[in-house]
Amino acid sequence: MLLPLLAATTLFLAPACAVFSDEAWNIDYHFALLGAPKEDTSFFHRPNPSSKASLIYTLSEEHALGAVNPRDGSLVWRQLLASGGDAHNASFLRAGEGQDVVISGIGSEVAAWSAAEGRLVWNVHTDGPLEDVEILELSDGKETVGAKDAVALSGGDRPMVQRIDGASGAVKWQYSIDGSDAPFQLSASSTEVFAILLHKTILGYVKLRVVALDPVTGQKTDEYMLSSENELATADNIISVGANSASPVIAWTDAAHTTLKVNVVGTKSISSFSIEKHDENAIERVRMHAPYHINSLSHFLVHYETATSHWAEVYHINLKNSKVEKAYSLPRVAGRGAFSTSTADANVYFTRVTRDELSTVSSASHGILGRWSLSSFGVASGVGEQVEPVHAVSEVSVKGDTVSAIRTTVLLSTGDWVLLRDGKGIWNRPEMLASTVAVTFAMPADVVALVQQLEVEAHGNPVAAYIHRVQRHIVDLQKLPSFLVSMPKKIVQGFLGTSADDAAGSDMFGFRQIIACATRSGRLVALDAGHPDRTLWNTDVADLKPGQSWRPSLSSTKDGVIQVSSVAGTGVGYNATDGQHLAGDLPIIPDEPDLLTSRAVRYTMRGNSLEATYDWSPSWTFTPIHGERILNLVPRPVDDPVASIGKVLGDRRVLYKYLDSNIALLATAHDASSKANFYVLNTISGAIIYSNAHPDVDLTAPISTIMSENWFAYSFTSEASDATTKGHHLVIGELFESLIPDDRGAMGASSNYSTLQTASEPFTLTQTYQIPELISRLAVTRTRQGITSRQLLAVLPASNALVGIPYGILDPRRPVGRDATKDEQAEGLMRYAPVLDFDPKWYLNHQREVVGIKDVVTAPALIESTSLVFAYGLDVFGTRLSPSFSFDILGRDFNKFQMLATVAALAVATFVVAPLVMRKQVDQRWRFL
Amino acid sequence: MLVLKSLAVLAGTSLASAANLTVSVPSSPPLLLNPSSLAPSTHAVLIGPPGIQYEAPIRRDNTFTFPDLAEASYLLTVHSRDHFFPPLRVDVTKSVDGTQQETVQAWQTFRGNEWSNKGPFYGSGNGELRIQIQPSSQKNFYQDRGGFNIIDFVKSPMILMALVSVAFIFGMPYIMDNMDPEMKEEFDDMQKKGPLSGSSGAAAQLQNFDIAGWLAGKGSSTEQGAGDTGKKR
């Protein structure tokens, strides 16, 4: 009897918490996202001149550069580019025809990336922020075969144009632009490079100054000012298309959008066209689409947009006399539309995506070459919301007079990025999740409905309750036939273990919680943690104007309802299952510094001191010493159940935990001495119950903190000194009422106590570990009753990983300088080692790379052993964790076949052996007589 | 970042006082046969004094380059999806011979040790240093479950003992039958004398063990009962 028990215990102790190979890829999910792609930095391109299949390249609003496979929407490679903290947020991505590199420009860095695998080829830093990057589509005989050079226009104090060698990244020439005009854009024709600058007149209008440069030498060949008169008030009205084409054009409108002016760059003549009104609404936006190739026909399309409809006009440029003529127009269609340009040899095709139709026309004539009706884009949207295309990129192949194949990627107003092949949706990428700023877990509303009905029965009078119950059962009976039908399937599935726990409709374990994500663009997106591959609903909750930001906070205090609020205050409720708006209006309150809120205590930053208000009256303030600034404050989670008030030692004695729900960890930084201080505060009295200071800390690196149960943890990066070693450190501290076992210290005798009257100070044990890499964020697992041991979750931005560190590894009670005694071993403690290497088996993301994680949220499942984890930032990653193993659920390791086979084998053995034994017994009796 | 900006200015002229570091990843079997198979997210980080940090993504030629390093002592770490790399210490110091160029030196370093504790020397260069770094181990992400294995199952001592006893139970009668009569008689005699045999022997007692009675607490009467049956025979 002892042996199996022993075996079971060793089995429980032997492997540290790890990702099991049969659970990986099954219980976890991951969206490798890029963020919303930008229109002018997205295109189809062949990664090698020799390859037939093209990839979609994009540089997104989140500064993620990546290649997406158009076949299934999977990510081929991705690089997160540093924006350099640039305010005007310009980013460029170009690819030369037949090149195996793509060239990005962001901040002040121009970089070339190998198109097939995403590795850096070269990078160049410019003096000022980049204003434009183009590829020179010409050959001057001196450039290396295959690699086309890039030209970059940079602003700042010394604006200049640089030509960068396409093979090595060396600067071939640079031309400094004189004057105080702001650099705006680059255009290149086959013979010249044009730098377009904005010249401010005395009256406040903008004039366009064009500087023509010789592409070979970088010498100025010409310079002139375009007489844009007084119609160009701001640069926003320029709807230019620069770039490489046989005749690059620049176009602008007046502020009221009544006339369109077009200039072929390199000439001084301006063609003027009046814009016709198509409906009563004013034109809101004018966009221009033109081919990007030097040998394409010089045709372009102007796209007009009002609040309710859109239309377009196609213009031709006569190359001989540089005259612009209107060729034809595309009719007005209700709703928003997107146009994309594609080229095949010299021919140019325009593809139009509207709410319900996809059509392609040739630039030469208005005859429609292909038309497909779109029933829906196949994405989740809000109730009654019309999904509109925002912008599109197409790849068209034309045979004769019809389109034989067309692939179009469309960014939709819901934030989804979809690919349509011949009008059919192939994949969609939920790119809106890349800008998630707040997340909460919520129980589905249908699960909650039963709980509510049971409550009605419990609180009503007996007769009414009985009638209610009978009625409920009658309603339930209607589900019986479908239940019986699905029974065999369920049994087979359960038996095969294919979908025992994630069968649709049943959620006994609380794994299928709804994850609501609020995005920066003011949308609320709901995912099902059990079926994360589809979005449940996606509604616009905050009607944000362009440039407006909101700081949403999400909560689900009532089951089945998601509360959204901006900053703090009353929120708006949404049904968790279908996203129905329940009640309330969402006020968008401008930002004000406000820290976390726990229970009734609110924290506000006033200047450099932290003020705590309790029930709306000031309670205490924390003012750091001179020169110190407050980094962050982490209170103990509001919902943080603890099952045991003590720690049982190996000899069955107990160390009592210092459990106080009103404690918080505060981190401050002293920049002058590069010192970081950490304080544990009592949030009711404001008393400091523990403090620690670390010298030589790199205060520019992230300092992450966490507080849970009776322990806290923080990490920082330190410089080498006599006291510490260079690198990253993780400190863990645990608070006890007393360090003597079976003794509650000062609190032992009293039955009641108040933090305001008695000063009770905990005994704190701390331990520091040196860790191999930076931790940018800490979180902790949560379970329903807090019986399960906890895991510290750490985001590792350098490895693009999320690790779950078992608490036992970090325990500050690990014996230092000696081996663990038998009692300590029984507790699971081992000898302290100063270096804590992250075991790859702790990587919750295992082989995947989770990039740009900003925060991790955890929620308890209905069963005690399991905690749900959801990490967001750029990527979205979620999994389930069982820090003490799945003790209350049969996991995937439970082999149902093996169990049945064992039972069957035993049954067979019994039947076979029974007659043998019987015969033997009978024989024996006869023999002895 | 300030340092990086000056690069463009210097780009045209020859690099006078810039300290460059190039770290290459060679083919290092058996861990990493082809360094081109490293994920594009592989990058190297140089951590200098507070506030100074450089990051370099892997290039197409399997190198990381850090141009224009300031004078400081750096910790170099290489992060890769599938491999661990050892941490290095890189020192950029003023050249001793008074020239404008700076000296770049690299050693292996050890976590959890004082910074002055340097490991194997990787190289030193004037103004420029090229070093090679090899992965120390592969990341193994998955924990395999102790699954059911029929061979392991048979190999366990408990099962082996059971199998031996089964062999005895089934094999003994055959051996007895095939024994020549003289030996069999001898064996029978021996068995009769043995403490296990006979009506009052341990074997008989075990065989006639009255579980129900024993459970009912009749410890002594069980023996009596056993004795009774013996008498009846």
mmCIF file of C-alpha atoms in Angstrom, chain A residues 474-648:
data_model
loop_
_atom_site.group_PDB
_atom_site.id
_atom_site.type_symbol
_atom_site.label_atom_id
_atom_site.label_comp_id
_atom_site.label_asym_id
_atom_site.label_seq_id
_atom_site.Cartn_x
_atom_site.Cartn_y
_atom_site.Cartn_z
ATOM 1 C CA ILE A 474 -40.429 21.942 -18.639
ATOM 2 C CA VAL A 475 -38.285 24.421 -20.545
ATOM 3 C CA ASP A 476 -35.272 22.221 -19.931
ATOM 4 C CA LEU A 477 -37.202 19.192 -21.224
ATOM 5 C CA GLN A 478 -37.386 20.819 -24.641
ATOM 6 C CA LYS A 479 -33.627 20.477 -24.847
ATOM 7 C CA LEU A 480 -33.808 16.734 -24.138
ATOM 8 C CA PRO A 481 -34.124 15.466 -27.757
ATOM 9 C CA SER A 482 -31.136 17.439 -28.924
ATOM 10 C CA PHE A 483 -29.260 16.353 -25.828
ATOM 11 C CA LEU A 484 -30.059 12.691 -26.552
ATOM 12 C CA VAL A 485 -28.965 13.105 -30.147
ATOM 13 C CA SER A 486 -25.663 14.626 -29.154
ATOM 14 C CA MET A 487 -25.123 12.033 -26.416
ATOM 15 C CA PRO A 488 -23.330 9.323 -28.441
ATOM 16 C CA LYS A 489 -21.085 11.888 -30.043
ATOM 17 C CA LYS A 490 -20.238 13.360 -26.682
ATOM 18 C CA ILE A 491 -19.430 9.956 -25.249
ATOM 19 C CA VAL A 492 -17.206 9.081 -28.190
ATOM 20 C CA GLN A 493 -15.478 12.425 -27.992
ATOM 21 C CA GLY A 494 -15.009 12.142 -24.275
ATOM 22 C CA PHE A 495 -13.671 8.651 -24.721
ATOM 23 C CA LEU A 496 -11.225 9.631 -27.422
ATOM 24 C CA GLY A 497 -10.254 12.676 -25.437
ATOM 25 C CA THR A 498 -10.688 14.878 -28.487
ATOM 26 C CA SER A 499 -12.784 17.542 -26.853
ATOM 27 C CA ALA A 500 -13.616 16.441 -23.351
ATOM 28 C CA ASP A 501 -13.429 19.846 -21.768
ATOM 29 C CA ASP A 502 -14.019 22.245 -24.607
ATOM 30 C CA ALA A 503 -17.158 20.793 -26.090
ATOM 31 C CA ALA A 504 -19.381 23.670 -27.106
ATOM 32 C CA GLY A 505 -22.139 24.552 -24.736
ATOM 33 C CA SER A 506 -20.808 22.978 -21.599
ATOM 34 C CA ASP A 507 -18.416 24.704 -19.331
ATOM 35 C CA MET A 508 -18.194 22.774 -16.127
ATOM 36 C CA PHE A 509 -14.695 23.922 -15.322
ATOM 37 C CA GLY A 510 -14.967 27.625 -16.080
ATOM 38 C CA PHE A 511 -12.436 27.484 -18.912
ATOM 39 C CA ARG A 512 -14.750 29.160 -21.405
ATOM 40 C CA GLN A 513 -14.723 32.579 -19.873
ATOM 41 C CA ILE A 514 -15.178 35.626 -22.009
ATOM 42 C CA ILE A 515 -12.194 37.902 -22.394
ATOM 43 C CA ALA A 516 -13.167 41.477 -23.133
ATOM 44 C CA CYS A 517 -10.441 43.645 -24.641
ATOM 45 C CA ALA A 518 -10.723 47.399 -24.979
ATOM 46 C CA THR A 519 -8.661 48.706 -27.866
ATOM 47 C CA ARG A 520 -7.045 52.072 -28.294
ATOM 48 C CA SER A 521 -9.442 52.914 -31.123
ATOM 49 C CA GLY A 522 -12.401 52.747 -28.758
ATOM 50 C CA ARG A 523 -13.685 49.283 -29.556
ATOM 51 C CA LEU A 524 -14.563 46.467 -27.203
ATOM 52 C CA VAL A 525 -13.683 43.003 -28.501
ATOM 53 C CA ALA A 526 -14.783 39.781 -26.816
ATOM 54 C CA LEU A 527 -12.965 36.486 -27.176
ATOM 55 C CA ASP A 528 -13.928 33.088 -25.851
ATOM 56 C CA ALA A 529 -11.072 31.626 -23.810
ATOM 57 C CA GLY A 530 -12.243 28.145 -24.839
ATOM 58 C CA HIS A 531 -12.501 28.934 -28.554
ATOM 59 C CA PRO A 532 -10.110 31.810 -29.032
ATOM 60 C CA ASP A 533 -9.921 31.421 -32.793
ATOM 61 C CA ARG A 534 -13.130 33.340 -33.341
ATOM 62 C CA THR A 535 -14.146 36.714 -32.066
ATOM 63 C CA LEU A 536 -17.489 36.677 -30.272
ATOM 64 C CA TRP A 537 -18.357 40.294 -30.838
ATOM 65 C CA ASN A 538 -16.642 43.553 -31.548
ATOM 66 C CA THR A 539 -18.421 46.825 -30.889
ATOM 67 C CA ASP A 540 -17.527 50.454 -30.963
ATOM 68 C CA VAL A 541 -18.051 51.645 -27.398
ATOM 69 C CA ALA A 542 -16.270 54.966 -27.303
ATOM 70 C CA ASP A 543 -16.949 57.345 -30.128
ATOM 71 C CA LEU A 544 -13.459 58.757 -30.314
ATOM 72 C CA LYS A 545 -12.550 61.630 -32.567
ATOM 73 C CA PRO A 546 -9.254 61.303 -34.437
ATOM 74 C CA GLY A 547 -6.411 62.044 -32.097
ATOM 75 C CA GLN A 548 -8.509 61.574 -29.004
ATOM 76 C CA SER A 549 -7.412 58.925 -26.563
ATOM 77 C CA TRP A 550 -9.196 57.170 -23.781
ATOM 78 C CA ARG A 551 -7.978 55.215 -20.808
ATOM 79 C CA PRO A 552 -10.551 52.515 -20.401
ATOM 80 C CA SER A 553 -10.832 50.280 -17.408
ATOM 81 C CA LEU A 554 -12.786 47.076 -17.650
ATOM 82 C CA SER A 555 -14.308 45.070 -14.865
ATOM 83 C CA SER A 556 -16.864 42.368 -14.400
ATOM 84 C CA THR A 557 -18.114 42.656 -10.865
ATOM 85 C CA LYS A 558 -21.499 41.225 -11.792
ATOM 86 C CA ASP A 559 -21.394 37.923 -13.636
ATOM 87 C CA GLY A 560 -22.319 38.129 -17.277
ATOM 88 C CA VAL A 561 -21.858 41.882 -17.453
ATOM 89 C CA ILE A 562 -18.777 43.770 -18.575
ATOM 90 C CA GLN A 563 -18.385 47.246 -17.167
ATOM 91 C CA VAL A 564 -16.471 49.730 -19.290
ATOM 92 C CA SER A 565 -15.411 53.019 -17.875
ATOM 93 C CA SER A 566 -13.050 55.682 -19.027
ATOM 94 C CA VAL A 567 -10.734 56.833 -16.263
ATOM 95 C CA ALA A 568 -12.860 56.246 -13.183
ATOM 96 C CA GLY A 569 -16.461 56.782 -12.387
ATOM 97 C CA THR A 570 -19.650 55.199 -13.560
ATOM 98 C CA GLY A 571 -19.290 52.741 -16.339
ATOM 99 C CA VAL A 572 -21.327 51.255 -19.107
ATOM 100 C CA GLY A 573 -22.520 47.684 -18.947
ATOM 101 C CA TYR A 574 -22.381 45.199 -21.811
ATOM 102 C CA ASN A 575 -23.762 41.707 -21.992
ATOM 103 C CA ALA A 576 -20.747 39.422 -21.934
ATOM 104 C CA THR A 577 -22.098 36.856 -24.391
ATOM 105 C CA ASP A 578 -23.448 38.977 -27.234
ATOM 106 C CA GLY A 579 -22.138 42.459 -26.525
ATOM 107 C CA GLN A 580 -25.589 44.053 -26.130
ATOM 108 C CA HIS A 581 -25.452 47.468 -24.624
ATOM 109 C CA LEU A 582 -27.128 47.326 -21.228
ATOM 110 C CA ALA A 583 -27.181 50.740 -19.644
ATOM 111 C CA GLY A 584 -25.340 53.954 -19.190
ATOM 112 C CA ASP A 585 -23.377 56.415 -21.241
ATOM 113 C CA LEU A 586 -19.653 56.400 -21.536
ATOM 114 C CA PRO A 587 -18.136 59.768 -20.814
ATOM 115 C CA ILE A 588 -14.661 60.250 -22.239
ATOM 116 C CA ILE A 589 -12.854 62.148 -19.546
ATOM 117 C CA PRO A 590 -9.506 63.697 -20.388
ATOM 118 C CA ASP A 591 -6.466 62.113 -18.832
ATOM 119 C CA GLU A 592 -5.578 62.945 -15.283
ATOM 120 C CA PRO A 593 -2.901 61.234 -13.265
ATOM 121 C CA ASP A 594 -4.613 58.558 -11.298
ATOM 122 C CA LEU A 595 -3.151 55.372 -9.949
ATOM 123 C CA LEU A 596 -4.773 52.104 -9.122
ATOM 124 C CA THR A 597 -7.804 51.806 -6.980
ATOM 125 C CA SER A 598 -8.242 49.077 -4.437
ATOM 126 C CA ARG A 599 -11.387 48.746 -2.363
ATOM 127 C CA ALA A 600 -12.402 52.097 -1.041
ATOM 128 C CA VAL A 601 -8.924 53.532 -1.060
ATOM 129 C CA ARG A 602 -8.147 55.702 -4.062
ATOM 130 C CA TYR A 603 -4.680 56.872 -4.897
ATOM 131 C CA THR A 604 -3.932 60.097 -6.683
ATOM 132 C CA MET A 605 -0.627 61.577 -7.670
ATOM 133 C CA ARG A 606 -0.438 65.190 -6.541
ATOM 134 C CA GLY A 607 2.778 66.664 -7.778
ATOM 135 C CA ASN A 608 5.355 64.218 -6.613
ATOM 136 C CA SER A 609 3.504 62.845 -3.625
ATOM 137 C CA LEU A 610 0.974 60.112 -3.442
ATOM 138 C CA GLU A 611 -2.298 60.928 -1.799
ATOM 139 C CA ALA A 612 -4.613 58.245 -0.534
ATOM 140 C CA THR A 613 -8.248 59.054 -0.032
ATOM 141 C CA TYR A 614 -10.500 56.769 1.907
ATOM 142 C CA ASP A 615 -14.234 57.244 1.371
ATOM 143 C CA TRP A 616 -13.480 60.478 -0.502
ATOM 144 C CA SER A 617 -11.640 62.067 2.414
ATOM 145 C CA PRO A 618 -7.864 62.356 2.465
ATOM 146 C CA SER A 619 -6.345 59.687 4.619
ATOM 147 C CA TRP A 620 -2.613 60.009 4.258
ATOM 148 C CA THR A 621 0.021 61.239 1.842
ATOM 149 C CA PHE A 622 3.335 59.716 0.964
ATOM 150 C CA THR A 623 5.929 62.288 -0.003
ATOM 151 C CA PRO A 624 9.248 60.846 -1.066
ATOM 152 C CA ILE A 625 12.463 62.512 0.047
ATOM 153 C CA HIS A 626 13.887 65.274 -2.075
ATOM 154 C CA GLY A 627 14.989 64.165 -5.511
ATOM 155 C CA GLU A 628 12.974 60.975 -5.458
ATOM 156 C CA ARG A 629 10.120 60.186 -7.780
ATOM 157 C CA ILE A 630 7.401 57.598 -7.414
ATOM 158 C CA LEU A 631 7.636 54.850 -10.017
ATOM 159 C CA ASN A 632 4.603 52.729 -9.300
ATOM 160 C CA LEU A 633 2.302 51.362 -6.638
ATOM 161 C CA VAL A 634 0.942 47.836 -6.573
ATOM 162 C CA PRO A 635 -1.670 47.022 -3.957
ATOM 163 C CA ARG A 636 -2.579 43.494 -3.033
ATOM 164 C CA PRO A 637 -5.286 42.323 -5.454
ATOM 165 C CA VAL A 638 -8.811 42.960 -4.206
ATOM 166 C CA ASP A 639 -9.827 39.395 -4.871
ATOM 167 C CA ASP A 640 -6.937 37.445 -3.424
ATOM 168 C CA PRO A 641 -8.211 34.468 -1.443
ATOM 169 C CA VAL A 642 -5.787 32.715 0.850
ATOM 170 C CA ALA A 643 -6.658 29.238 2.031
ATOM 171 C CA SER A 644 -4.228 28.879 4.899
ATOM 172 C CA ILE A 645 -3.101 31.521 7.372
ATOM 173 C CA GLY A 646 0.119 29.674 8.017
ATOM 174 C CA LYS A 647 2.901 27.795 6.346
ATOM 175 C CA VAL A 648 3.233 24.219 7.537
#
